[in-house]
PDB file of C-alpha atoms in Angstrom:
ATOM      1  CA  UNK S 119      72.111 106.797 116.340  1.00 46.00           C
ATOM      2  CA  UNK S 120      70.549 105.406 113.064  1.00 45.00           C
ATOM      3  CA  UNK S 121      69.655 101.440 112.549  1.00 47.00           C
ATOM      4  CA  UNK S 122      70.535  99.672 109.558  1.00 49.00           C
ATOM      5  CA  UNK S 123      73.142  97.981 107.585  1.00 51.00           C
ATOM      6  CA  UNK S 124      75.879 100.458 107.544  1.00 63.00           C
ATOM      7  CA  UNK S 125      78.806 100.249 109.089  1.00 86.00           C
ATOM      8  CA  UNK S 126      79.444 102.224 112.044  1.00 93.00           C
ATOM      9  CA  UNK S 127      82.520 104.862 111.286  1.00 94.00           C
ATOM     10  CA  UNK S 128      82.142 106.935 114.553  1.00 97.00           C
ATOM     11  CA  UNK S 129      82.587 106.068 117.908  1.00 97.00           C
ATOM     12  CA  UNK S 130      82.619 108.505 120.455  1.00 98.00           C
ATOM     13  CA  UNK S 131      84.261 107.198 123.852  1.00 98.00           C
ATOM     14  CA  UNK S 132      82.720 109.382 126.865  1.00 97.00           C
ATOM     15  CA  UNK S 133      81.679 109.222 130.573  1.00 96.00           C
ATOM     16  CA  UNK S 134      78.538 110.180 132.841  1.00 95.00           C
ATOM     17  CA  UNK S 135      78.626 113.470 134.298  1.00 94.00           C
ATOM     18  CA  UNK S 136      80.996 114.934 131.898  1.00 95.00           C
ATOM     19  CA  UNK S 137      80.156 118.402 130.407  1.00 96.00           C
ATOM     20  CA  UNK S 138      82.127 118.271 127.533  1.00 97.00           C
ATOM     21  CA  UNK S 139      81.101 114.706 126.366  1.00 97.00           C
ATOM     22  CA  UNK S 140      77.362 116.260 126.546  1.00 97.00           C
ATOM     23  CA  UNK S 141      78.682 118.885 123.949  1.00 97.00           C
ATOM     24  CA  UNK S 142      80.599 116.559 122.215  1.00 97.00           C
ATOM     25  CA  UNK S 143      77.771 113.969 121.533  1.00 98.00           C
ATOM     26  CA  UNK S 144      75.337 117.389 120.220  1.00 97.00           C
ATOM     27  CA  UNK S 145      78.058 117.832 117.588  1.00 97.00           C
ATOM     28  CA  UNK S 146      78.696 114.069 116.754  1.00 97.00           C
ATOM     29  CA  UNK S 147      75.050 113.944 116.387  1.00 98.00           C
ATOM     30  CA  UNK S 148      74.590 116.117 114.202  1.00 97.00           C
ATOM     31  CA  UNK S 149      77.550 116.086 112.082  1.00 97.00           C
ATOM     32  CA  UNK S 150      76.752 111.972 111.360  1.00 97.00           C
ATOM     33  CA  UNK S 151      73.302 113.029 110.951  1.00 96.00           C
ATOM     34  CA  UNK S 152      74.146 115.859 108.230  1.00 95.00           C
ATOM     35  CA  UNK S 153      77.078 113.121 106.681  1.00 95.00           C
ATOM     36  CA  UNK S 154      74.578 110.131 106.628  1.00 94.00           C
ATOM     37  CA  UNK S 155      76.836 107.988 108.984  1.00 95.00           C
ATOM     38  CA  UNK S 156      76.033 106.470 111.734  1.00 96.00           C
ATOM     39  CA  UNK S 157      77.742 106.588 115.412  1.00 97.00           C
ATOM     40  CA  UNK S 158      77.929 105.211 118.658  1.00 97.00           C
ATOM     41  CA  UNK S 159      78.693 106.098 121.931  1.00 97.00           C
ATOM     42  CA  UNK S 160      80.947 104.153 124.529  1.00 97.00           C
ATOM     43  CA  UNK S 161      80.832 104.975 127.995  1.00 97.00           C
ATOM     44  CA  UNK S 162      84.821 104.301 129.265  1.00 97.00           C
ATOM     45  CA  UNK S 163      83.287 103.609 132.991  1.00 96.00           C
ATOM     46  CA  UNK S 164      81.272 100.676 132.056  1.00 94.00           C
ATOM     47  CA  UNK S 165      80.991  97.194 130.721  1.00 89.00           C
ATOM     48  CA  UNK S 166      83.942  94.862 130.217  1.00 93.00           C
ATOM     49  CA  UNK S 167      86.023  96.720 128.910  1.00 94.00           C
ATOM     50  CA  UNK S 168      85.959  99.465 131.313  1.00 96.00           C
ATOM     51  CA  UNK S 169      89.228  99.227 133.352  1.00 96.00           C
ATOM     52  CA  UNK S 170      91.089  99.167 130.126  1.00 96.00           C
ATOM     53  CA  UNK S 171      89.505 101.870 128.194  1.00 96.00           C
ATOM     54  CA  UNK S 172      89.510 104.094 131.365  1.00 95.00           C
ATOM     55  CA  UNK S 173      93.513 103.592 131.398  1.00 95.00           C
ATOM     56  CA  UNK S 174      93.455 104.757 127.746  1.00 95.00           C
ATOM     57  CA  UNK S 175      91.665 107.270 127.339  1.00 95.00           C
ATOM     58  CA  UNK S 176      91.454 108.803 131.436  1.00 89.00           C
ATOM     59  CA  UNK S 177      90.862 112.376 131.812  1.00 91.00           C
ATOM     60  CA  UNK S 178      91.295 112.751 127.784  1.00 95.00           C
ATOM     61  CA  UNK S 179      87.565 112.508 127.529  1.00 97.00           C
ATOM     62  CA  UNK S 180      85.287 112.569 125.118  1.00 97.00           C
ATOM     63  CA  UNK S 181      87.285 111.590 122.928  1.00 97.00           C
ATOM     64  CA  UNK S 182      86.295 110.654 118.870  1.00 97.00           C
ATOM     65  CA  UNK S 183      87.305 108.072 116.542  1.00 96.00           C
ATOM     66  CA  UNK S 184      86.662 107.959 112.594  1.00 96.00           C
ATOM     67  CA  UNK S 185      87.489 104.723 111.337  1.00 94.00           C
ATOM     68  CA  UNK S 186      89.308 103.519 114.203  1.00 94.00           C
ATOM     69  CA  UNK S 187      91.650 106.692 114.105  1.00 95.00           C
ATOM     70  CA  UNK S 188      91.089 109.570 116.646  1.00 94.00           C
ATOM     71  CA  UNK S 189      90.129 112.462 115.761  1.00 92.00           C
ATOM     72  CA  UNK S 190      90.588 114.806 118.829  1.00 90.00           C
ATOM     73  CA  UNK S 191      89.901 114.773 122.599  1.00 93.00           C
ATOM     74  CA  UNK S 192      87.916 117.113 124.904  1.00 95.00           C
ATOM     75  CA  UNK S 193      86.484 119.462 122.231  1.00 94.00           C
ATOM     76  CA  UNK S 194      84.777 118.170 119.244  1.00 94.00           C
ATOM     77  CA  UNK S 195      85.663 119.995 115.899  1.00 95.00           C
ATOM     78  CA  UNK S 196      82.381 119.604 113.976  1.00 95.00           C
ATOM     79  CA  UNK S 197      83.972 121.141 110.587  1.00 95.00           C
ATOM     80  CA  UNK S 198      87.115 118.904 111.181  1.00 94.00           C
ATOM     81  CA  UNK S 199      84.987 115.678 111.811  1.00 96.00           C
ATOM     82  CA  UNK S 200      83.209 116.624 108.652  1.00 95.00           C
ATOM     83  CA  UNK S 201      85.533 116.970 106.532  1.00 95.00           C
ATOM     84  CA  UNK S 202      87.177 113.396 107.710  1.00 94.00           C
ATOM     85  CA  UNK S 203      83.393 111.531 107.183  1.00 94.00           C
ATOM     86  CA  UNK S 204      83.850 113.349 103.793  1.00 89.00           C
ATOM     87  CA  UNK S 205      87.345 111.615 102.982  1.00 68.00           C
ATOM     88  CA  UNK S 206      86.098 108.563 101.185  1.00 53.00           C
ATOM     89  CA  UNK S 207      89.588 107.366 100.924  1.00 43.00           C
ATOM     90  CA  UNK S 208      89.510 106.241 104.129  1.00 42.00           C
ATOM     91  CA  UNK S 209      87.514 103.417 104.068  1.00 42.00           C
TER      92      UNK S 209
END
């Protein structure tokens, strides 16, 4: 995940010990690198918010947001996730 001043546009919501959010964060990584944006990563299982994120988002894990809108659950689509950092209009 990059520093600076820009705004954060992806958050991908994952767990410990999941396979899939492993491959998921690989693609998020490099699809925000190869974009320019920058990402984070929210584990569902921890924090304060935990109870309430797990009861969202449960088995659907990892699961990716652009601009507050999700994207897609499980699998990652890189080209689809690229193509939405690409859609300027939704800022």
């Amino acid at each position: 995940m990059d520093g600076g001043e820009q705004e954060v546009r992806v958050v991908l919501f994952s767990r410990k010990g999941c396979h899939l959010c492993d491959d998921a964060r690989e693609v998020v990584a490099r699809v925000c690198e190869a974009a320019g944006e920058r990402w984070r990563e929210v584990d569902i299982e921890s924090g304060p918010d935990a109870a309430d994120l797990t009861a969202r988002y449960g088995e659907y894990v990892p699961v990716v947001e652009v601009d507050g809108v999700q994207q897609g659950f499980w699998q990652v689509d890189g080209d689809r996730l690229a193509r939405r950092l690409g859609d300027r209009r939704t800022r």
